[in-house]
Amino acid sequence: MSSESRFYRRAEEWLERFLELNPVAATQLGDHRWDDRLGDRSLEALEAEHEEVKAALAEIRGMDPSDFSLDGRIDHTLVTHIFDSFVRSYEKIQSHRRNPGDYLEEVLGGVFSLIIRDFAPLPDRLRSALGRVREAPRVLKEAQANLIPERIPRVWAEVALEQAKQAPGLFVGLLPAMAAEAAPDLQQDLTEAGQRAAQAIQAFADFLENEVLPQATGDFAVGKDLFDEILREQHMVDYDADQLLQTGWEQFHQTKAQMEAVAREIDPNRSVEDLLEEAKADHPTAEGLLEAYEQAMAEARQYVIDHEIATIPEGETLRIIETPTYLRPLIPYAAYMPPGIFEKKQEGIFLVTPVDPNDPPEVQEQKLKGHARPKLPVTALHEAYPGHHLQLIWANRQETIPRRMGSFLATLFIEGWAFYCEEMMEQLGYIAQPIQRLSRLSDQLWRAARIILDVSLHTRGMSVDEAVDFLVKECKLEPTNALAEVRRYTQTPTQPQSYLMGKLAILKLVEEFKRANPGASLREIHDAILGCGSLPPRLMRMRLLGK
């Protein structure tokens, strides 16, 4: 066996072990062998897994890839950095000690991922869900044993408490109701197990409210050294936090100037804010929200085909549904969920957060403003075609397992691609109305703000309230949505910068590819890029240009 074949065999064995230890991740990635269980989240089990990951990393690093093929060398680098990121996260971020939301994600995400995709008949999936519902109280007990209240950032405790309060409905309402219709023989068991799970979640919520919140004084900020390390090792870029912040401000001011120019084109006597506020009033009704997105997605897909922008692989589908209740605190507007890398049925799911009819009318209107009609085509192309959905469908067709795992590391490319598509589709005329262009630029301003806030929250001592104020004042986000955004930024250092920085990296890569391949059509350029899978731009450059 060649050293390259041995590397691939070992990489696949390690992945298999990772999935076995993390059954919810396995379900989400499309491997359904452990669908009826949740992971062991006891400290002993987590420590043992960490030791296994370190041993795997040492073994990979010990392999000499110099005689591997180009793809083999890229995959070796990819796997090394993925396992390195697992080690860094466990040792330096220590979410298992500090983030109660991780345990709720195990319990709730574990069940949700079985309901949301129809990879098997519903009765079979509900039987698997029953196994996970029965294990929920154990995981939440493990959470209470592991979490150290005084090390938990208050903002993380608040998010988890909100999620926990919304969660019982999944267990006492939704699952038994689904069983009544699809698997009556499971209804009794699901009802009883669901009640026990709901009680465990209530106990966890009480723990958060009474024990964690009064003591939660942990710092969410990772600090400059770790922030720079993540940029360097995970994203494989050569800029640090200071340079990143400078770029963020440059892009912010540049985008503001572009917005002023487009606003003058629309009406020289009115401000950008005024025009955008007026545009927000043009939105679908609460009842017509899903249908409006369905239409926008279909139009974007047809445009990609008609204008030969990229090849759409056969067999892909996209389903548009309402965001499940427990995820709504985290998804203010909409979100895309890709099909798992091992899933036979390559169906993406687009979540739209509905308006709560119990909210006061002014809150309902505020939410609907986030779905303004001028923004719908931008959202459709960003999330679906030729954005995330198309890119991740291509990525899931990669031949090697390590390459399909690229999404663990490649947020810079994944987020950058969807954002690159916005500008590219505007240049092609898909986004043509000045108000749509202004709307796209307002989104770009927000992505530039993400860079500023990402660095400022994690390395410059910025508070959650200061970051929320920035988004409300400078980017005109609604306060509730600004808070949801900032809460997420506190948990994902370097992820918020990846949208705009990723786009800039892709624009540079496209120009280099054009110079190297002067006759290439737009579709050939995009197919070449998409054909690399999800890779950090540095590795993609190596794959496309050999450098």
Coordinates of C-alpha atoms in Angstrom, one line a residue, residues 5-527:
S5 CA -3.3 5.2 0.3
R6 CA -2.4 4.5 3.9
F7 CA -3.1 8.2 4.7
Y8 CA -6.5 8.0 3.2
R9 CA -7.3 4.7 4.9
R10 CA -6.3 6.1 8.3
A11 CA -8.1 9.5 7.7
E12 CA -11.3 7.6 7.0
E13 CA -10.8 5.4 10.1
W14 CA -10.4 8.5 12.3
L15 CA -13.5 10.1 10.8
E16 CA -15.4 6.9 11.5
R17 CA -14.3 7.0 15.1
F18 CA -15.2 10.7 15.4
L19 CA -18.7 10.0 14.1
E20 CA -19.2 7.1 16.4
L21 CA -18.3 9.3 19.4
N22 CA -20.5 12.2 18.1
P23 CA -23.7 10.5 16.8
V24 CA -25.5 13.8 16.3
A25 CA -22.8 15.1 14.1
A26 CA -22.9 11.8 12.2
T27 CA -26.7 12.2 11.6
Q28 CA -26.1 15.8 10.4
L29 CA -23.4 14.6 8.0
G30 CA -25.7 11.9 6.7
D31 CA -24.3 8.8 8.4
H32 CA -27.3 7.1 10.1
R33 CA -25.7 4.2 12.0
W34 CA -26.0 5.8 15.4
D35 CA -29.3 7.8 15.0
D36 CA -30.9 6.4 18.2
R37 CA -28.3 7.7 20.6
L38 CA -26.7 10.9 21.9
G39 CA -23.0 11.3 22.6
D40 CA -21.4 10.6 26.0
R41 CA -20.8 14.1 27.3
S42 CA -19.3 13.1 30.7
L43 CA -16.0 14.7 31.4
E44 CA -14.2 11.3 31.3
A45 CA -15.6 10.6 27.8
L46 CA -14.7 14.1 26.5
E47 CA -11.1 13.8 27.9
A48 CA -10.7 10.3 26.3
E49 CA -11.9 11.6 23.0
H50 CA -9.5 14.5 23.2
E51 CA -6.6 12.1 23.8
E52 CA -7.7 10.1 20.7
V53 CA -7.8 13.2 18.6
K54 CA -4.3 14.2 19.7
A55 CA -3.0 10.8 18.9
A56 CA -4.6 11.0 15.4
L57 CA -3.1 14.4 14.9
A58 CA 0.4 13.2 15.8
E59 CA 0.1 10.2 13.4
I60 CA -1.0 12.4 10.5
R61 CA 1.8 14.9 11.2
G62 CA 4.2 12.0 11.2
M63 CA 3.3 11.1 7.6
D64 CA 5.5 12.7 4.9
P65 CA 3.2 13.9 2.1
S66 CA 6.1 14.9 -0.3
D67 CA 5.4 12.0 -2.6
F68 CA 1.6 12.3 -2.5
S69 CA -0.4 13.6 -5.6
L70 CA -1.4 17.3 -5.5
D71 CA -4.8 16.3 -4.2
G72 CA -3.3 14.0 -1.6
R73 CA -1.0 16.8 -0.3
I74 CA -4.0 19.2 -0.1
D75 CA -6.1 16.6 1.7
H76 CA -3.2 15.9 4.1
T77 CA -3.0 19.6 4.9
L78 CA -6.7 19.7 5.3
V79 CA -7.0 16.8 7.7
T80 CA -4.0 18.1 9.8
H81 CA -5.6 21.5 10.2
I82 CA -9.1 20.0 11.0
F83 CA -7.8 17.8 13.8
D84 CA -5.6 20.7 15.0
S85 CA -8.7 22.9 15.2
F86 CA -10.4 20.2 17.4
V87 CA -7.5 20.1 19.8
R88 CA -7.3 23.9 19.9
S89 CA -11.0 24.2 20.6
Y90 CA -11.0 21.7 23.4
E91 CA -7.9 23.1 25.1
K92 CA -8.2 26.8 24.5
I93 CA -11.9 27.6 24.0
Q94 CA -13.2 24.9 26.4
S95 CA -16.9 25.1 25.4
H96 CA -17.7 22.0 27.4
R97 CA -16.9 23.9 30.6
R98 CA -18.3 27.3 29.5
N99 CA -21.1 27.0 26.9
P100 CA -24.5 25.5 28.1
G101 CA -25.8 25.9 24.6
D102 CA -23.5 23.1 23.3
Y103 CA -25.5 20.6 25.4
L104 CA -28.8 21.9 24.3
E105 CA -27.6 21.6 20.7
E106 CA -26.8 17.9 21.4
V107 CA -30.2 17.2 22.8
L108 CA -32.4 19.4 20.5
G109 CA -30.3 19.2 17.4
G110 CA -30.1 15.5 17.9
V111 CA -33.9 15.1 17.6
F112 CA -34.4 17.9 15.1
S113 CA -31.9 16.5 12.6
L114 CA -34.0 13.3 12.5
I115 CA -37.3 15.1 11.9
I116 CA -36.1 17.6 9.4
R117 CA -34.8 15.3 6.6
D118 CA -36.8 12.4 5.1
F119 CA -33.8 10.1 4.7
A120 CA -35.9 7.1 5.9
P121 CA -39.6 6.5 6.6
L122 CA -40.9 8.7 9.3
P123 CA -41.8 5.8 11.7
D124 CA -38.1 4.7 11.6
R125 CA -36.9 8.2 12.3
L126 CA -39.3 8.6 15.2
R127 CA -38.1 5.3 16.6
S128 CA -34.5 6.7 16.5
A129 CA -35.8 10.0 18.0
L130 CA -37.3 8.0 20.9
G131 CA -33.8 6.6 21.7
R132 CA -32.4 10.1 21.8
V133 CA -35.3 11.6 23.8
R134 CA -34.7 8.9 26.4
E135 CA -31.0 9.9 26.6
A136 CA -31.7 13.7 26.9
P137 CA -31.9 13.7 30.7
R138 CA -28.5 12.0 30.9
V139 CA -26.8 14.6 28.6
L140 CA -28.3 17.5 30.6
K141 CA -27.1 16.0 33.9
E142 CA -23.6 15.6 32.3
A143 CA -23.9 19.3 31.3
Q144 CA -24.6 20.4 34.9
A145 CA -21.6 18.4 36.1
N146 CA -19.3 19.8 33.5
L147 CA -20.2 23.5 33.4
I148 CA -18.4 25.9 35.7
P149 CA -20.9 28.8 36.4
E150 CA -18.3 31.5 37.1
R151 CA -16.5 30.7 33.8
I152 CA -19.6 31.0 31.7
P153 CA -20.1 34.3 29.8
R154 CA -23.4 35.8 30.8
V155 CA -24.5 36.3 27.2
W156 CA -24.1 32.5 26.5
A157 CA -26.1 31.7 29.6
E158 CA -28.9 34.0 28.5
V159 CA -29.0 32.5 25.0
A160 CA -29.1 29.0 26.5
L161 CA -31.9 29.9 28.9
E162 CA -34.0 31.3 26.1
Q163 CA -33.5 28.1 24.1
A164 CA -34.3 25.9 27.0
K165 CA -37.5 27.7 27.7
Q166 CA -38.7 27.2 24.2
A167 CA -37.6 23.6 23.9
P168 CA -40.1 21.5 25.8
G169 CA -42.7 21.9 23.1
L170 CA -40.6 19.7 20.8
F171 CA -40.8 16.8 23.3
V172 CA -44.4 17.2 24.7
G173 CA -46.1 18.6 21.6
L174 CA -44.5 18.0 18.3
L175 CA -43.0 14.5 18.6
P176 CA -46.2 12.8 20.1
A177 CA -48.3 14.6 17.5
M178 CA -46.1 13.3 14.7
A179 CA -46.3 9.8 16.2
A180 CA -50.1 9.9 16.5
E181 CA -50.2 10.5 12.7
A182 CA -47.3 8.4 11.4
A183 CA -46.4 5.8 14.1
P184 CA -49.3 5.3 16.6
D185 CA -47.4 2.3 18.3
L186 CA -44.7 4.8 19.4
Q187 CA -47.1 7.5 20.6
Q188 CA -47.3 6.3 24.2
D189 CA -43.5 5.8 24.5
L190 CA -42.7 9.1 22.9
T191 CA -45.2 10.9 25.2
E192 CA -43.7 9.4 28.4
A193 CA -40.1 9.9 27.3
G194 CA -40.9 13.4 26.1
Q195 CA -42.4 14.3 29.4
R196 CA -39.2 13.1 31.2
A197 CA -37.0 15.0 28.7
A198 CA -39.2 18.2 29.1
Q199 CA -38.7 17.9 32.9
A200 CA -35.0 17.5 32.4
I201 CA -34.9 20.6 30.2
Q202 CA -36.9 22.5 32.8
A203 CA -34.5 21.5 35.5
F204 CA -31.6 22.6 33.2
A205 CA -33.4 26.0 32.7
D206 CA -33.8 26.3 36.5
F207 CA -30.1 25.5 36.9
L208 CA -29.2 28.2 34.3
E209 CA -31.5 30.8 35.9
N210 CA -30.7 30.1 39.6
E211 CA -27.2 28.9 39.7
V212 CA -25.4 30.0 36.5
L213 CA -26.8 33.5 35.7
P214 CA -26.0 34.9 39.2
Q215 CA -22.4 33.8 38.8
A216 CA -21.8 34.0 35.1
T217 CA -18.9 36.4 34.8
G218 CA -16.8 34.5 32.2
D219 CA -15.3 36.4 29.3
F220 CA -16.5 35.4 25.8
A221 CA -13.5 37.2 24.2
V222 CA -10.7 34.8 23.0
G223 CA -8.0 37.5 23.0
K224 CA -5.6 38.6 20.3
D225 CA -3.1 35.7 20.5
L226 CA -5.8 33.0 20.1
F227 CA -7.7 35.1 17.5
D228 CA -4.5 35.4 15.4
E229 CA -3.8 31.7 15.8
I230 CA -7.2 30.8 14.5
L231 CA -6.8 33.1 11.5
R232 CA -3.4 31.6 10.7
E233 CA -4.0 27.9 11.4
Q234 CA -7.7 27.4 10.6
H235 CA -8.3 30.0 7.8
M236 CA -4.6 29.8 6.6
V237 CA -4.4 33.5 6.0
D238 CA -1.4 35.8 6.5
Y239 CA -3.2 38.8 8.1
D240 CA -3.6 39.3 11.9
A241 CA -6.4 40.9 14.0
D242 CA -4.9 44.5 13.6
Q243 CA -4.7 44.2 9.8
L244 CA -8.1 42.6 9.6
L245 CA -9.6 45.5 11.6
Q246 CA -8.0 48.0 9.3
T247 CA -9.5 46.2 6.2
G248 CA -12.9 46.1 7.9
W249 CA -12.9 49.9 8.4
E250 CA -11.7 50.5 4.8
Q251 CA -14.5 48.3 3.4
F252 CA -17.0 49.9 5.7
H253 CA -16.2 53.5 4.5
Q254 CA -15.9 52.4 0.9
T255 CA -19.3 50.6 1.0
K256 CA -20.9 53.7 2.7
A257 CA -19.7 55.9 -0.2
Q258 CA -21.1 53.5 -2.8
M259 CA -24.4 53.5 -1.0
E260 CA -24.5 57.3 -1.1
A261 CA -23.8 57.2 -4.8
V262 CA -26.7 54.8 -5.5
A263 CA -29.0 56.8 -3.2
R264 CA -28.3 59.9 -5.2
E265 CA -29.2 58.0 -8.4
I266 CA -32.6 57.0 -6.9
D267 CA -33.4 60.4 -5.4
P268 CA -30.8 63.1 -4.7
N269 CA -33.0 64.7 -2.1
R270 CA -33.4 61.7 0.2
S271 CA -31.0 59.9 2.6
V272 CA -29.9 56.3 2.3
E273 CA -31.7 55.5 5.6
D274 CA -35.0 57.0 4.3
L275 CA -34.9 55.0 1.0
L276 CA -34.0 51.7 2.8
E277 CA -36.7 52.3 5.4
E278 CA -39.3 52.9 2.7
A279 CA -38.1 49.7 0.9
K280 CA -38.6 47.7 4.1
A281 CA -42.3 48.6 4.1
D282 CA -42.6 46.7 0.9
H283 CA -42.7 43.1 2.2
P284 CA -44.8 39.9 1.8
T285 CA -47.6 39.3 4.3
A286 CA -46.9 36.9 7.2
E287 CA -49.0 34.3 5.4
G288 CA -47.3 34.8 2.1
L289 CA -43.7 34.6 3.5
L290 CA -42.8 31.1 2.5
E291 CA -44.4 31.4 -1.0
A292 CA -42.4 34.6 -1.6
Y293 CA -39.1 32.8 -0.9
E294 CA -40.1 29.8 -3.0
Q295 CA -40.7 32.0 -6.0
A296 CA -37.4 33.9 -5.5
M297 CA -35.5 30.7 -5.3
A298 CA -37.0 29.3 -8.4
E299 CA -36.3 32.5 -10.3
A300 CA -32.6 32.5 -9.2
R301 CA -32.2 28.9 -10.2
Q302 CA -33.6 29.5 -13.7
Y303 CA -31.3 32.5 -14.1
V304 CA -28.2 30.4 -13.4
I305 CA -29.3 27.9 -16.0
D306 CA -30.3 30.5 -18.7
H307 CA -27.1 32.6 -18.3
E308 CA -24.7 29.6 -18.0
I309 CA -23.3 30.8 -14.7
A310 CA -22.4 27.4 -13.4
T311 CA -23.5 23.8 -13.8
I312 CA -26.3 22.6 -11.5
P313 CA -25.7 18.9 -10.7
E314 CA -28.4 16.5 -11.4
G315 CA -30.6 15.3 -8.5
E316 CA -30.3 18.3 -6.2
T317 CA -33.4 19.7 -4.5
L318 CA -34.1 22.6 -2.2
R319 CA -37.0 22.5 0.3
I320 CA -38.3 25.7 2.0
I321 CA -39.9 25.4 5.5
E322 CA -40.6 27.3 8.7
T323 CA -37.8 27.5 11.2
P324 CA -38.5 25.1 14.1
T325 CA -39.5 26.9 17.3
Y326 CA -36.4 26.1 19.3
L327 CA -34.1 27.5 16.7
R328 CA -36.0 30.8 16.3
P329 CA -34.0 32.7 19.0
L330 CA -30.8 32.0 16.9
I331 CA -32.2 32.6 13.4
P332 CA -33.9 36.0 13.2
Y333 CA -34.8 35.9 9.4
A334 CA -33.7 32.8 7.5
A335 CA -31.0 30.2 7.2
Y336 CA -29.8 27.5 4.8
M337 CA -29.1 23.9 6.0
P338 CA -27.0 21.9 3.5
P339 CA -27.5 18.2 2.9
G340 CA -25.1 16.0 4.8
I341 CA -21.9 15.0 3.1
F342 CA -22.9 11.3 3.2
E343 CA -26.6 11.8 2.4
K344 CA -27.8 9.9 -0.6
K345 CA -30.6 12.4 -1.2
Q346 CA -28.8 15.8 -1.8
E347 CA -31.6 18.0 -0.6
G348 CA -30.9 21.4 0.9
I349 CA -33.3 23.0 3.4
F350 CA -34.0 26.7 3.6
L351 CA -35.5 27.8 7.0
V352 CA -37.7 30.9 7.1
T353 CA -38.5 32.3 10.6
P354 CA -42.2 33.1 10.7
V355 CA -43.7 36.0 12.5
D356 CA -45.2 35.0 15.9
P357 CA -48.9 35.9 15.8
N358 CA -48.8 36.4 19.6
D359 CA -46.3 39.2 19.3
P360 CA -47.6 42.8 19.5
P361 CA -48.4 44.1 16.0
E362 CA -45.4 46.5 16.0
V363 CA -43.1 43.6 16.7
Q364 CA -44.7 41.5 13.9
E365 CA -44.2 44.4 11.5
Q366 CA -40.6 44.9 12.6
K367 CA -39.9 41.2 11.8
L368 CA -41.6 41.4 8.4
K369 CA -39.5 44.4 7.5
G370 CA -36.5 42.0 7.6
H371 CA -38.0 40.2 4.6
A372 CA -38.3 43.3 2.3
R373 CA -39.1 42.4 -1.3
P374 CA -36.0 44.2 -2.7
K375 CA -33.9 41.8 -0.5
L376 CA -35.6 38.6 -1.5
P377 CA -33.7 38.0 -4.8
V378 CA -30.4 38.8 -3.0
T379 CA -31.3 36.2 -0.3
A380 CA -32.3 33.7 -2.9
L381 CA -29.1 33.9 -4.9
H382 CA -26.9 34.0 -1.7
E383 CA -28.5 31.0 0.1
A384 CA -29.5 28.9 -2.9
Y385 CA -28.4 29.5 -6.6
P386 CA -25.6 30.1 -7.3
G387 CA -24.7 30.6 -3.6
H388 CA -24.5 28.2 -0.6
H389 CA -26.8 25.4 -1.9
L390 CA -25.1 25.0 -5.2
Q391 CA -21.6 25.3 -3.8
L392 CA -22.2 22.7 -1.0
I393 CA -24.0 20.3 -3.4
W394 CA -20.8 20.4 -5.5
A395 CA -18.6 19.9 -2.4
N396 CA -20.6 16.8 -1.4
R397 CA -19.7 15.2 -4.7
Q398 CA -16.0 15.2 -3.9
E399 CA -14.4 11.8 -4.3
T400 CA -12.3 11.7 -1.1
I401 CA -13.8 11.8 2.4
P402 CA -11.3 14.4 3.7
R403 CA -12.2 16.7 0.9
R404 CA -15.9 16.4 1.7
M405 CA -15.0 17.3 5.3
G406 CA -13.5 20.6 4.1
S407 CA -16.5 22.5 5.4
F408 CA -15.1 22.0 8.9
L409 CA -12.4 24.6 8.0
A410 CA -13.5 26.4 4.9
T411 CA -15.9 29.1 6.3
L412 CA -13.8 31.7 4.4
F413 CA -14.6 30.1 1.1
I414 CA -18.1 28.9 1.9
E415 CA -19.3 32.3 3.2
G416 CA -17.2 34.2 0.7
W417 CA -18.6 32.3 -2.2
A418 CA -22.2 33.2 -1.4
F419 CA -21.3 36.8 -0.9
Y420 CA -19.2 36.8 -4.1
C421 CA -22.3 35.6 -6.0
E422 CA -24.2 38.7 -4.9
E423 CA -21.8 41.1 -6.6
M424 CA -21.4 38.8 -9.6
M425 CA -25.2 38.5 -10.1
E426 CA -25.5 42.2 -9.9
Q427 CA -22.9 42.7 -12.6
L428 CA -24.8 40.2 -14.8
G429 CA -28.0 42.2 -14.3
Y430 CA -30.0 39.9 -12.1
I431 CA -30.0 42.5 -9.4
A432 CA -30.9 45.5 -11.6
Q433 CA -33.2 48.0 -9.7
P434 CA -31.2 50.7 -7.9
I435 CA -33.2 50.0 -4.7
Q436 CA -32.0 46.3 -4.9
R437 CA -28.4 47.4 -5.5
L438 CA -28.8 49.8 -2.5
S439 CA -30.2 46.9 -0.5
R440 CA -27.3 44.6 -1.5
L441 CA -24.8 47.3 -0.5
S442 CA -26.6 47.7 2.9
D443 CA -25.9 44.0 3.4
Q444 CA -22.3 44.5 2.4
L445 CA -22.0 47.3 5.0
W446 CA -23.3 44.8 7.6
R447 CA -20.7 42.3 6.5
A448 CA -18.0 44.9 6.8
A449 CA -19.4 45.7 10.3
R450 CA -19.0 42.0 11.1
I451 CA -15.3 42.2 10.5
I452 CA -15.1 45.3 12.8
L453 CA -17.2 43.6 15.5
D454 CA -15.5 40.2 15.2
V455 CA -12.1 41.8 16.0
S456 CA -13.4 44.3 18.5
L457 CA -15.5 41.9 20.6
H458 CA -12.7 39.3 20.8
T459 CA -9.5 41.4 21.0
R460 CA -10.5 45.0 21.8
G461 CA -12.8 44.7 24.8
M462 CA -16.0 45.7 23.1
S463 CA -19.2 44.7 25.0
V464 CA -22.3 43.0 23.6
D465 CA -24.3 46.2 24.1
E466 CA -21.8 48.3 22.3
A467 CA -21.8 45.9 19.4
V468 CA -25.6 45.8 19.2
D469 CA -25.6 49.7 19.2
F470 CA -23.2 49.7 16.4
L471 CA -25.4 47.4 14.2
V472 CA -28.5 49.4 15.0
K473 CA -27.0 52.8 14.4
E474 CA -24.5 52.1 11.6
C475 CA -26.2 49.2 9.7
K476 CA -29.9 50.0 10.7
L477 CA -30.6 46.5 11.9
E478 CA -33.7 46.0 14.0
P479 CA -32.6 45.8 17.7
T480 CA -33.9 42.2 18.3
N481 CA -32.1 41.0 15.2
A482 CA -28.9 42.9 16.1
L483 CA -28.9 41.2 19.5
A484 CA -29.3 37.7 17.9
E485 CA -26.4 38.5 15.5
V486 CA -24.0 39.7 18.3
R487 CA -24.8 36.8 20.5
R488 CA -23.7 34.5 17.7
Y489 CA -20.4 36.5 17.1
T490 CA -19.5 36.1 20.7
Q491 CA -19.5 32.3 20.2
T492 CA -17.8 32.1 16.8
P493 CA -14.5 34.1 16.8
T494 CA -13.2 34.7 13.2
Q495 CA -16.4 33.3 11.6
P496 CA -18.1 36.8 11.2
Q497 CA -15.0 38.1 9.3
S498 CA -15.2 35.3 6.7
Y499 CA -18.1 36.7 4.6
L500 CA -16.4 39.8 3.2
M501 CA -12.8 38.6 3.6
G502 CA -13.8 35.4 1.8
K503 CA -15.4 37.3 -1.0
L504 CA -12.2 39.5 -1.4
A505 CA -10.1 36.3 -1.6
I506 CA -12.4 34.7 -4.2
L507 CA -12.4 37.9 -6.4
K508 CA -8.6 37.7 -6.3
L509 CA -8.6 34.0 -7.2
V510 CA -11.0 34.5 -10.1
E511 CA -8.7 37.2 -11.6
E512 CA -5.7 34.9 -11.2
F513 CA -7.6 32.0 -12.8
K514 CA -8.6 34.2 -15.7
R515 CA -5.0 35.3 -16.3
A516 CA -3.9 31.6 -16.3
N517 CA -6.9 30.5 -18.5
P518 CA -7.6 33.5 -20.8
G519 CA -10.3 31.8 -22.9
A520 CA -12.4 30.4 -20.0
S521 CA -16.1 31.1 -19.9
L522 CA -17.9 32.2 -16.8
R523 CA -19.3 28.7 -16.3
E524 CA -15.9 27.1 -16.8
I525 CA -14.3 29.4 -14.2
H526 CA -17.1 28.7 -11.7
D527 CA -17.2 25.0 -12.3

